Short mmCIF file of C-alpha atoms and ligand atoms in Angstrom, two decimals:
data_model
loop_
_atom_site.label_atom_id
_atom_site.label_comp_id
_atom_site.label_asym_id
_atom_site.label_seq_id
_atom_site.Cartn_x
_atom_site.Cartn_y
_atom_site.Cartn_z
CA MET A 6 -30.00 -60.65 75.09
CA ALA A 7 -31.94 -62.67 72.52
CA HIS A 8 -32.74 -61.32 69.08
CA ALA A 9 -35.98 -61.97 67.17
CA ARG A 10 -35.28 -63.65 63.85
CA ILE A 11 -37.81 -64.04 61.03
CA THR A 12 -37.70 -67.75 60.20
CA GLY A 13 -40.81 -68.02 58.04
CA THR A 14 -43.10 -65.82 55.97
CA GLY A 15 -46.51 -66.42 54.41
CA ALA A 16 -49.27 -64.54 52.63
CA ALA A 17 -52.83 -65.20 51.52
CA VAL A 18 -55.15 -63.06 49.43
CA PRO A 19 -58.68 -63.60 48.12
CA GLU A 20 -59.02 -65.15 44.68
CA LYS A 21 -61.49 -62.55 43.48
CA VAL A 22 -59.83 -59.73 41.51
CA LEU A 23 -61.34 -56.26 41.08
CA THR A 24 -59.66 -54.38 38.23
CA ASN A 25 -59.65 -50.67 37.48
CA ALA A 26 -61.93 -51.46 34.54
CA ASP A 27 -64.41 -53.02 37.00
CA LEU A 28 -64.28 -49.84 39.12
CA GLU A 29 -65.04 -47.71 36.05
CA LYS A 30 -68.48 -49.37 36.12
CA LEU A 31 -69.03 -48.57 39.84
CA VAL A 32 -67.90 -44.94 40.20
CA ASP A 33 -66.93 -41.98 38.03
CA THR A 34 -63.28 -42.93 37.51
CA THR A 35 -60.89 -44.21 34.87
CA ASP A 36 -58.10 -46.76 34.72
CA GLU A 37 -55.87 -43.89 33.58
CA TRP A 38 -56.63 -41.75 36.71
CA ILE A 39 -56.16 -44.62 39.13
CA THR A 40 -52.95 -45.80 37.46
CA THR A 41 -51.29 -42.39 37.23
CA ARG A 42 -52.44 -41.13 40.67
CA THR A 43 -51.89 -44.33 42.65
CA GLY A 44 -50.07 -46.99 40.60
CA ILE A 45 -52.80 -49.51 41.44
CA LYS A 46 -54.13 -51.72 38.61
CA GLU A 47 -56.16 -54.27 40.56
CA ARG A 48 -56.95 -55.40 44.10
CA ARG A 49 -58.25 -58.57 45.79
CA VAL A 50 -61.72 -58.66 47.34
CA ALA A 51 -63.02 -61.12 49.91
CA SER A 52 -66.03 -63.19 48.85
CA ALA A 53 -68.98 -64.18 51.02
CA GLY A 54 -67.78 -66.62 53.67
CA GLU A 55 -64.24 -65.15 53.73
CA PHE A 56 -63.19 -63.03 56.71
CA THR A 57 -60.03 -61.45 58.09
CA SER A 58 -59.36 -64.65 60.06
CA THR A 59 -59.62 -66.70 56.84
CA PHE A 60 -56.63 -64.95 55.26
CA ALA A 61 -54.78 -64.57 58.55
CA THR A 62 -54.97 -68.32 59.17
CA ALA A 63 -53.91 -69.23 55.62
CA ALA A 64 -50.93 -66.84 55.75
CA ALA A 65 -49.95 -68.19 59.18
CA GLU A 66 -50.01 -71.80 57.97
CA LYS A 67 -47.60 -70.95 55.14
CA ALA A 68 -45.26 -69.07 57.51
CA LEU A 69 -45.28 -71.98 59.99
CA THR A 70 -44.47 -74.45 57.22
CA MET A 71 -41.55 -72.35 55.98
CA ALA A 72 -40.18 -71.96 59.52
CA GLY A 73 -40.62 -75.66 60.28
CA VAL A 74 -42.47 -74.67 63.45
CA SER A 75 -45.66 -76.43 64.56
CA ALA A 76 -48.55 -74.36 65.88
CA ASP A 77 -48.40 -75.94 69.34
CA GLU A 78 -44.87 -74.53 69.79
CA LEU A 79 -46.11 -70.92 69.54
CA ASP A 80 -45.96 -68.79 72.71
CA LEU A 81 -47.67 -65.76 71.23
CA ILE A 82 -49.97 -64.78 68.36
CA VAL A 83 -50.44 -61.10 67.55
CA VAL A 84 -52.76 -59.96 64.77
CA ALA A 85 -52.57 -56.36 63.54
CA THR A 86 -55.89 -55.36 62.02
CA VAL A 87 -58.49 -52.61 61.87
CA THR A 88 -61.00 -54.95 60.24
CA PRO A 89 -61.25 -57.82 62.73
CA ASP A 90 -63.90 -60.53 62.31
CA PHE A 91 -65.65 -59.13 65.43
CA PRO A 92 -65.03 -56.27 67.88
CA PHE A 93 -64.38 -59.19 70.24
CA PRO A 94 -63.12 -61.84 70.61
CA SER A 95 -59.88 -60.91 68.90
CA THR A 96 -59.07 -62.23 65.45
CA ALA A 97 -55.86 -63.58 67.03
CA CYS A 98 -57.99 -65.89 69.21
CA LEU A 99 -59.83 -67.13 66.12
CA VAL A 100 -56.50 -67.82 64.40
CA GLN A 101 -55.29 -69.62 67.52
CA LYS A 102 -58.37 -71.85 67.36
CA ASN A 103 -57.97 -72.47 63.61
CA LEU A 104 -54.30 -73.43 64.04
CA ASN A 105 -54.87 -75.32 67.28
CA ALA A 106 -52.03 -73.32 68.82
CA LYS A 107 -53.03 -74.30 72.32
CA LYS A 108 -50.30 -72.72 74.46
CA ALA A 109 -50.13 -69.37 72.68
CA ALA A 110 -51.43 -66.15 74.21
CA ALA A 111 -53.30 -64.30 71.47
CA PHE A 112 -54.38 -60.69 71.03
CA ASP A 113 -55.01 -58.05 68.35
CA ILE A 114 -53.46 -54.64 68.05
CA SER A 115 -54.83 -51.58 66.27
CA ALA A 116 -52.45 -49.16 64.60
CA ALA A 117 -54.06 -49.09 61.13
CA CYS A 118 -51.54 -49.39 58.28
CA SER A 119 -48.65 -49.34 60.78
CA GLY A 120 -50.14 -52.23 62.71
CA PHE A 121 -47.77 -54.90 61.44
CA LEU A 122 -44.66 -52.95 62.44
CA PHE A 123 -46.20 -52.02 65.81
CA ALA A 124 -46.84 -55.76 66.34
CA ILE A 125 -43.26 -56.62 65.33
CA SER A 126 -42.03 -54.05 67.87
CA ILE A 127 -44.18 -55.53 70.66
CA VAL A 128 -43.13 -59.11 69.92
CA ASP A 129 -39.47 -58.14 69.51
CA ASN A 130 -39.57 -56.75 73.05
CA PHE A 131 -41.25 -59.91 74.40
CA ILE A 132 -38.49 -61.97 72.79
CA LYS A 133 -35.70 -59.68 74.05
CA SER A 134 -37.12 -59.93 77.58
CA GLY A 135 -36.91 -63.72 77.37
CA SER A 136 -40.61 -64.35 78.00
CA VAL A 137 -41.36 -65.51 74.43
CA THR A 138 -39.36 -67.89 72.22
CA LYS A 139 -41.59 -68.47 69.20
CA ALA A 140 -44.23 -66.03 68.00
CA LEU A 141 -46.58 -65.54 65.07
CA VAL A 142 -47.17 -61.97 63.86
CA ILE A 143 -49.87 -61.33 61.29
CA GLY A 144 -51.13 -58.26 59.43
CA ALA A 145 -54.61 -59.03 58.08
CA GLU A 146 -57.46 -56.98 56.67
CA THR A 147 -60.72 -57.12 54.77
CA LEU A 148 -60.85 -53.38 54.07
CA THR A 149 -63.37 -53.86 51.28
CA ARG A 150 -65.99 -54.56 53.96
CA VAL A 151 -65.59 -50.97 55.23
CA THR A 152 -64.97 -49.36 51.84
CA ASP A 153 -67.55 -46.87 50.58
CA TRP A 154 -68.17 -48.03 47.02
CA GLN A 155 -69.85 -44.66 46.30
CA ASP A 156 -66.74 -42.65 47.24
CA ARG A 157 -64.35 -42.52 44.28
CA ASN A 158 -61.74 -40.72 46.41
CA SER A 159 -61.14 -43.81 48.49
CA CYS A 160 -62.79 -46.92 47.01
CA VAL A 161 -60.19 -47.27 44.27
CA LEU A 162 -57.42 -47.69 46.85
CA PHE A 163 -58.22 -50.62 49.11
CA GLY A 164 -57.86 -54.39 48.97
CA ASP A 165 -57.94 -57.47 51.20
CA GLY A 166 -55.38 -60.04 52.32
CA ALA A 167 -52.95 -61.12 55.02
CA GLY A 168 -49.25 -61.62 55.58
CA ALA A 169 -47.54 -63.42 58.44
CA VAL A 170 -44.10 -64.00 59.89
CA ILE A 171 -42.71 -66.40 62.48
CA LEU A 172 -40.31 -64.74 64.90
CA GLU A 173 -37.95 -66.96 66.88
CA ALA A 174 -35.46 -66.10 69.59
CA THR A 175 -31.82 -66.44 68.55
CA ASN A 176 -28.54 -65.66 70.26
CA GLU A 177 -27.01 -64.55 66.94
CA LYS A 178 -26.93 -60.81 66.24
CA ALA A 179 -29.45 -61.21 63.43
CA GLY A 180 -33.13 -60.61 62.91
CA VAL A 181 -34.82 -57.46 64.17
CA LEU A 182 -32.05 -54.91 64.81
CA SER A 183 -34.36 -52.10 65.86
CA THR A 184 -37.94 -50.90 65.80
CA HIS A 185 -39.27 -47.35 66.16
CA ILE A 186 -42.97 -46.62 66.63
CA HIS A 187 -44.72 -43.22 66.69
CA SER A 188 -48.23 -41.75 66.91
CA ASP A 189 -49.94 -38.37 66.68
CA GLY A 190 -53.59 -38.55 67.71
CA THR A 191 -54.22 -34.88 66.90
CA TYR A 192 -54.68 -35.95 63.26
CA TRP A 193 -57.13 -38.80 63.99
CA GLU A 194 -59.88 -37.39 61.78
CA LEU A 195 -57.78 -37.46 58.60
CA LEU A 196 -58.29 -41.21 58.28
CA HIS A 197 -60.94 -43.00 60.29
CA GLN A 198 -64.02 -45.20 60.37
CA PRO A 199 -66.71 -43.26 62.28
CA ALA A 200 -69.01 -46.16 63.23
CA CYS A 201 -68.80 -49.69 64.62
CA GLY A 202 -67.29 -48.42 67.91
CA SER A 203 -68.79 -46.77 70.99
CA ARG A 204 -69.16 -43.30 69.43
CA ASN A 205 -71.65 -44.27 66.77
CA PRO A 206 -73.23 -47.57 67.78
CA ALA A 207 -75.35 -49.52 65.31
CA GLU A 208 -78.59 -47.72 64.41
CA GLN A 209 -80.34 -46.75 61.19
CA ARG A 210 -78.83 -43.22 61.23
CA VAL A 211 -75.33 -44.70 61.10
CA LEU A 212 -76.19 -46.64 57.95
CA ASP A 213 -78.05 -43.70 56.37
CA GLU A 214 -75.05 -41.41 56.95
CA ARG A 215 -72.63 -44.08 55.64
CA LEU A 216 -70.63 -43.91 58.86
CA THR A 217 -69.52 -47.53 58.77
CA PHE A 218 -67.18 -46.68 55.88
CA ILE A 219 -63.60 -45.34 55.83
CA LYS A 220 -63.30 -41.54 55.63
CA MET A 221 -60.02 -40.16 54.34
CA GLN A 222 -58.61 -36.73 53.54
CA GLY A 223 -56.23 -38.20 50.98
CA ASN A 224 -54.22 -35.12 50.14
CA GLU A 225 -53.32 -34.27 53.73
CA VAL A 226 -52.54 -37.91 54.49
CA PHE A 227 -50.29 -38.08 51.43
CA LYS A 228 -48.07 -35.19 52.55
CA LEU A 229 -47.80 -36.39 56.15
CA ALA A 230 -47.08 -39.96 55.00
CA VAL A 231 -44.08 -38.96 52.90
CA ARG A 232 -42.57 -36.84 55.68
CA ALA A 233 -43.18 -39.38 58.46
CA MET A 234 -41.89 -42.40 56.54
CA GLU A 235 -38.76 -40.53 55.50
CA GLU A 236 -38.14 -39.64 59.16
CA ALA A 237 -38.80 -43.19 60.38
CA ALA A 238 -36.38 -44.63 57.81
CA ASN A 239 -33.64 -42.18 58.75
CA GLU A 240 -34.25 -42.85 62.45
CA ALA A 241 -33.75 -46.60 61.91
CA LEU A 242 -30.53 -46.09 59.96
CA ALA A 243 -29.11 -43.58 62.47
CA ALA A 244 -29.89 -45.86 65.42
CA ASN A 245 -27.84 -48.61 63.80
CA GLY A 246 -25.01 -46.46 62.39
CA LEU A 247 -25.97 -47.45 58.84
CA SER A 248 -26.61 -45.53 55.64
CA VAL A 249 -29.06 -45.83 52.75
CA ALA A 250 -26.40 -47.62 50.68
CA ASP A 251 -26.39 -50.47 53.24
CA ILE A 252 -30.06 -51.32 52.58
CA ASP A 253 -30.59 -54.37 50.38
CA LEU A 254 -34.36 -54.08 50.29
CA PHE A 255 -36.74 -51.29 51.31
CA ILE A 256 -40.36 -52.31 51.82
CA SER A 257 -42.74 -49.54 52.78
CA HIS A 258 -46.48 -49.60 53.34
CA GLN A 259 -48.08 -49.98 49.92
CA ALA A 260 -50.56 -47.09 49.77
CA ASN A 261 -49.65 -45.12 46.69
CA ARG A 262 -46.86 -45.49 44.14
CA ARG A 263 -46.26 -41.73 44.24
CA ILE A 264 -45.73 -41.85 48.02
CA ILE A 265 -43.18 -44.68 47.68
CA ASP A 266 -41.40 -42.90 44.80
CA ALA A 267 -41.26 -39.64 46.81
CA ILE A 268 -39.74 -41.39 49.84
CA GLY A 269 -37.27 -43.26 47.63
CA LYS A 270 -36.18 -39.96 46.06
CA ARG A 271 -35.84 -38.16 49.40
CA LEU A 272 -33.82 -41.01 50.90
CA GLY A 273 -31.73 -41.50 47.77
CA LEU A 274 -32.75 -45.14 47.24
CA ALA A 275 -32.04 -46.80 43.88
CA PRO A 276 -35.12 -48.38 42.22
CA GLU A 277 -33.64 -51.89 42.66
CA GLN A 278 -33.56 -51.35 46.45
CA VAL A 279 -37.32 -50.77 46.58
CA TYR A 280 -39.95 -53.53 46.51
CA ILE A 281 -43.38 -52.54 45.18
CA ASN A 282 -46.41 -54.76 44.61
CA LEU A 283 -49.31 -52.36 45.11
CA GLU A 284 -50.26 -52.53 41.42
CA ARG A 285 -51.72 -56.00 42.18
CA TYR A 286 -53.15 -55.58 45.68
CA GLY A 287 -53.83 -51.89 46.33
CA ASN A 288 -53.63 -50.68 49.92
CA THR A 289 -54.19 -53.63 52.27
CA SER A 290 -53.38 -51.61 55.43
CA ALA A 291 -51.64 -53.75 58.07
CA ALA A 292 -51.27 -56.60 55.57
CA SER A 293 -49.34 -54.70 52.92
CA ILE A 294 -45.81 -54.98 54.37
CA PRO A 295 -45.97 -58.69 55.32
CA ILE A 296 -47.54 -59.61 51.95
CA ALA A 297 -44.73 -57.76 50.14
CA LEU A 298 -42.11 -59.25 52.45
CA ASP A 299 -43.37 -62.78 51.76
CA GLU A 300 -43.41 -62.18 48.00
CA ALA A 301 -39.88 -60.79 48.06
CA ASN A 302 -38.69 -63.65 50.25
CA ARG A 303 -40.24 -66.36 48.05
CA ALA A 304 -38.85 -64.66 44.92
CA GLY A 305 -35.33 -64.90 46.40
CA LYS A 306 -35.00 -61.13 46.71
CA VAL A 307 -33.86 -61.36 50.33
CA LYS A 308 -30.91 -63.56 51.19
CA GLU A 309 -29.30 -64.44 54.47
CA GLY A 310 -27.37 -61.45 55.81
CA ASP A 311 -29.35 -58.91 53.77
CA LEU A 312 -30.49 -55.72 55.44
CA VAL A 313 -34.23 -55.09 55.04
CA LEU A 314 -35.82 -51.79 56.04
CA LEU A 315 -39.57 -51.83 56.70
CA ASP A 316 -41.38 -48.48 56.90
CA SER A 317 -45.05 -47.68 57.52
CA PHE A 318 -47.62 -44.94 57.96
CA GLY A 319 -51.32 -45.04 58.72
CA GLY A 320 -54.40 -43.78 60.51
CA GLY A 321 -54.03 -42.60 64.06
CA LEU A 322 -51.79 -41.15 62.86
CA THR A 323 -49.19 -43.85 63.32
CA TRP A 324 -45.81 -44.47 61.71
CA ALA A 325 -43.03 -46.94 62.31
CA SER A 326 -39.88 -48.60 61.02
CA ALA A 327 -38.14 -51.90 61.59
CA LEU A 328 -34.64 -52.77 60.47
CA VAL A 329 -34.07 -56.48 59.95
CA ARG A 330 -30.89 -58.46 59.24
CA TRP A 331 -32.19 -61.47 57.28
O1 LIG B 402 -52.89 -46.27 54.09
C1 LIG B 402 -52.46 -45.17 54.82
C2 LIG B 402 -52.57 -43.93 54.29
N1 LIG B 402 -53.28 -43.69 53.07
C3 LIG B 402 -52.61 -43.07 52.12
O2 LIG B 402 -51.42 -42.95 52.22
C4 LIG B 402 -53.37 -42.46 51.00
C5 LIG B 402 -52.78 -41.11 50.72
N2 LIG B 402 -53.43 -40.33 49.68
C6 LIG B 402 -53.40 -40.66 48.38
O3 LIG B 402 -52.91 -41.70 47.98
C7 LIG B 402 -53.93 -39.65 47.39
O4 LIG B 402 -54.18 -38.44 48.06
C8 LIG B 402 -55.22 -40.13 46.66
C9 LIG B 402 -54.88 -41.24 45.68
C10 LIG B 402 -56.25 -40.56 47.64
C11 LIG B 402 -55.78 -38.97 45.84
O5 LIG B 402 -54.83 -38.48 44.93
P1 LIG B 402 -54.54 -36.91 44.83
O6 LIG B 402 -53.55 -36.73 43.77
O7 LIG B 402 -54.23 -36.41 46.22
O8 LIG B 402 -55.93 -36.38 44.30
P2 LIG B 402 -56.89 -35.28 44.97
O9 LIG B 402 -57.57 -35.86 46.16
O10 LIG B 402 -56.16 -33.99 45.11
O11 LIG B 402 -57.95 -35.14 43.83
C12 LIG B 402 -57.60 -34.57 42.55
C13 LIG B 402 -58.82 -34.63 41.64
C14 LIG B 402 -60.08 -34.10 42.28
O12 LIG B 402 -60.82 -33.44 41.30
P3 LIG B 402 -60.84 -31.81 41.23
O13 LIG B 402 -61.35 -31.37 42.57
O14 LIG B 402 -59.40 -31.43 41.00
O15 LIG B 402 -61.74 -31.55 40.10
C15 LIG B 402 -60.82 -35.34 42.68
O16 LIG B 402 -62.22 -35.15 42.73
O17 LIG B 402 -59.08 -35.99 41.29
C16 LIG B 402 -60.45 -36.28 41.56
N3 LIG B 402 -60.58 -37.69 41.93
C17 LIG B 402 -60.77 -38.66 41.02
N4 LIG B 402 -60.93 -38.64 39.69
C18 LIG B 402 -61.13 -39.81 39.06
C19 LIG B 402 -60.46 -38.25 43.16
N5 LIG B 402 -60.60 -39.58 43.07
C20 LIG B 402 -60.80 -39.86 41.76
C21 LIG B 402 -61.00 -41.05 41.04
N6 LIG B 402 -61.15 -40.98 39.71
N7 LIG B 402 -61.03 -42.25 41.65
#
């Protein structure tokens, strides 16, 4: 059976930076509160004329270049996003057009901050089944377009950007060793965007009630996130007969420094095993893991043969892990 190997990574973020000091002018907050409660110092914000597909395409181009794969070789393009350019067509179709990836099938998936790992799981299974040889998987968001800049509980958290990987079939026992994906819809209200779907279609009331913006019960989400990501990490290790000491690099969804520290402590990870970049990007939902993975890869922090554990949690609720032999 073929394995899915990551042969290229790429990331793209907006140029515009929004610092904690900038946020102090928008809402009743302080750099000190944001830094100590979240670890975030700044985030990137899309400018007019920049969309989710803008960053998705730029990240994809970098990943293709690294892999030495041309767009017309791609069989499949999957974009994980909750902030697509349009409800339809999919952002994946827009990326396909931008890249001129003519033979690829393209679709989006929605699993919030776990979207990238859900997409990796889907594509891994396509590759294992033999129906796909070369695929592009992207996590891309412009969360700042659905951020309520009057809500200090959430607006300090989010940022924009995209990360991408090229997955290629290989007969070596390398690449994606396992994926585990989970959901619990009973908690859907803890983190959601009330409008822009069929429940609250566009009308003045929706704007007046600020329903187009993300609603989050942060405290509840925090506790569930720590528990679920710890479980998903242990599940991945157990399925492969490995232990925490075998992990060369642990990259979790970048939502809150305290969440990552808590998981690291529960799992018994050493600080040098954990990659964190949320101080510069905030929470970019489905984009956070592939942006971090690309940064770590380009910085030489993952070498051939290394074991990389990816771990995520997000709205839905959804959570997932992927264990990758680099
Ligand atoms: O991406 C997927 C999932 N998302 C997450 O994983 C996010 C998970 N949640 C979190 O990261 C944290 O819960 C937050 C960062 C959102 C909030 O941190 P917290 O330590 O849970 O704070 P809290 O909500 O319990 O609020 C503590 C206090 C409150 O004041 P009172 O009621 O104690 O007087 C808030 O009103 O902090 C206040 N507060 C703020 N103060 C200054 C909330 N936001 C701010 C702010 N600046 N931006």
